[in-house]
Amino acid sequence: MSMETTLQNALQQAFKELFNLEVTEVELQPTRKEFEGSHTFVMFSFLKAVRKRPDELGQMLGDYLTQNTNVVSGYNVANKGFLNISIADKVWIDTFGNLAQNNEYGKLPHKNQKVMVEYSSPNTNKPLHLGHLRNNFLGYSVAQILEAAGYDVVKANLVNDRGVHICKSMLAYQKFGEGETPESSGIKGDHLIGKYYVEFDKQMKKQVTPIIAKIAKNEFSLFTDEEVTNIRNYQNKIAKINEEIRNEQAKLPALKGQLLASFDADFQELFTNWEASLTYSSDFKKYIDNQSFTKKQQPLIKLIRRIIKLYNSIAKEDGNIKQIANNKTPLMNEVVEMLQKWEAKDPETVALWQKMNGWVYEGFDATYKAIGVDFDQMYYESETYLLGKDIIKDGLDKDLFYTKPDGSVWAKLPKEVSDNDKILLRSNGTSVYMTQDLGTADKKYEDHAISKSIYVIGNEQDYHCKVLFQILKDLDRPYADGLYHLSYGMVDLPTGKMKSREGTVIDADDLLEEVKETARKRTDDLGKLDGMSDAEKIEIYRIIALGALKYTLLRVDPKKRMLFDKESSVDFQGDAGPFVQMNYVRTRSILRKAAEMGISTNEPWAVSDLHVMEKELIKLLLQYEAVVEEAGYEYNPSFVAQYAYDLARTYSQFFAECPILKMDDGSAASIERRKFRIALSTKTGELIKKALGLLGIEVPERM
RNA sequence: GGUUCCAUAGCUCAACUGGAUAGAGCAACUGCCUUCUAAGCAGUAGGUUGAUGGUUCGAGUCCAUCUGGAAUCACCA
């Protein structure tokens, strides 16, 4: 029985014997550092029931624990309600003794449940970027954690290898590629395809300009009636916004005259530039966001913000119009044609598609290998996009779906989920993304009989997943209750959101190379790898670089959006991957040195008291399984990252304060202490390695 | 406009689900390498948890309103 359950049971017993009170749940929390003790029982909620003052109840419970258990060595009552309990050193030592011999520690009992983690799920029209890295690291880590928590895990990847976006790259390649290949160009396959995707966008922009000009002149001959109404709607919105802008701008001169002088020179310059052009200015906006202002200055700031926001809204509406115009370009027509050919299995189109996808897969495989993630099951949308049509019939039979007069099929959705029903079959009989996902969900279950299915998808698809899960639930799918959307936040850059069109995307391959280079420089500066072969060194740079990168992306709560600054985010110091790795390396170094000195590293010890840092270490070591369980339950690797860091930091303090090998002063006690500390180091190293392993981070033997 | 999420130290993030004096790292400043790896250790400084009310023994956490930010709401994928 663990210390914790011993205490909990004893406390329940105490309430029963002393007050005849049945207490169902006793929660203990770690004692804060500034107080004596390790476990704290919060008594507030029980004070009324037993009609005691905190110090009285504390004393009664404390005495009871001391007398009726053999683990408690003392207690104190603090801040009128906190009972801090101290555990005897001997108990800590014995518990660690058991732990040290348990090689299975950290592997939780088998749960006999199969769970699928779908992650990565890339498009085959451009290379992986920073956002994908967060996804991949998260998915892989969650899979490792669930496995440690006792599940059977299937790692799945659903590749989006068909559709309009793929045809864009294909068409551009066909037109401008001149037979270029990854071999002939020396460009990695996925990057080569990405190049043509960008090229398509460029060419289409050229074609769309005259169409936009026509719209501006109210020439609508190209468009259907419906499109014209939509465009008119957008134009009306823009007109309204413009009017608002005029209203707001009218207030500008007065405020400016009153307040501008109170701002610093930088601001005044930016303001003047902005006022002269009066458009959306991301520079100015960023400056304002990062600056603090006095209460007096706020009115002007608020007005500026308002105007900038309005310009931003115009840009959005403009984008909508552009979207419609895009579809009228000759290039887009060709794309649609190509997609139809592909769906009709036209040999030439399919051959091109296969060739280009092949290049992308080679590229992806290289990246996956480089970042250390893998999959047990690949799904391809080209094979799954027709799935889900059987479900339509099922839904119609169950009266969950209905058909509109034009032939389109819709799913009814409850008000809590969505105000609108969801279309599943277009009036022309083709299916949409949702239909396909429904079918794929069935397929996953048929293939693997999974009881849980985790979708690692960005939070911009919250709505999509909510609707998907609701429909599956309504359809009474047996796996419906096990569906979970692991919704993670976007990765922001200091310059704002990543946008491929503005060239602000951080490419995964490039980033990895840069981090490796940083790792190389730092490592070489420290000079600890002198005398190793180049191959050995490169391997260590790789491990450190990936450790740094994965740790920065995983230490943050997945649900939250996070900021990634290339210059400063990938830390090597402090709360960072390499710091944790370094402490593993220290434990290994201790063992190596011990062997050199001819000291056996695997012997029983006899110590009877503990140094503070020894006790802190043992406390942490005992928490590992609970952390795995919790991280698995919440699908949250950041708990593991936090734990790994705590363990490393505690070891680092222990390492600085407590001599290990130098312990020996010839006395028997010192030799026992040395054996004990070596065992502590060994176990700590083991658990650091395991914890980092759950994050997909490797450890070097030296660094 | 509707819905959902977010706001904590100069910066990046925590806070065991309502508990004690809100904690780490980075950046700044002070010490510590002739002894087990200094990518380190010890210390100083840094906070009206966006604002205002409320709920109670107790609120960063729950509720209401406001301010600011993000995502989403397609016969796109």
PDB file of C-alpha atoms (C1' of nucleotides) in Angstrom, chain A residues 282-293 305 494-495 563, chain B residues 10-12:
ATOM      1  CA  SER A 282       0.102  45.473 -39.520  1.00  0.00           C
ATOM      2  CA  ASP A 283       3.287  47.223 -38.394  1.00  0.00           C
ATOM      3  CA  PHE A 284       1.406  49.884 -36.558  1.00  0.00           C
ATOM      4  CA  LYS A 285      -1.010  47.389 -35.075  1.00  0.00           C
ATOM      5  CA  LYS A 286       1.806  45.224 -33.802  1.00  0.00           C
ATOM      6  CA  TYR A 287       3.493  48.241 -32.273  1.00  0.00           C
ATOM      7  CA  ILE A 288       0.334  49.227 -30.448  1.00  0.00           C
ATOM      8  CA  ASP A 289      -0.294  45.684 -29.239  1.00  0.00           C
ATOM      9  CA  ASN A 290       3.151  45.489 -27.705  1.00  0.00           C
ATOM     10  CA  GLN A 291       3.107  48.864 -26.031  1.00  0.00           C
ATOM     11  CA  SER A 292       1.405  50.011 -22.879  1.00  0.00           C
ATOM     12  CA  PHE A 293      -0.290  53.377 -22.691  1.00  0.00           C
ATOM     13  CA  ARG A 305      -7.562  50.160 -33.106  1.00  0.00           C
ATOM     14  CA  PRO A 494       5.943  37.264 -33.393  1.00  0.00           C
ATOM     15  CA  THR A 495       4.853  38.600 -36.770  1.00  0.00           C
ATOM     16  CA  LEU A 563       3.896  31.930 -29.429  1.00  0.00           C
TER      17      LEU A 563
ATOM     18  C1'   G B  10       9.354  43.198 -19.271  1.00  0.00           C
ATOM     19  C1'   C B  11       9.043  38.145 -22.379  1.00  0.00           C
ATOM     20  C1'   U B  12       7.557  32.649 -22.701  1.00  0.00           C
TER      21        U B  12
END
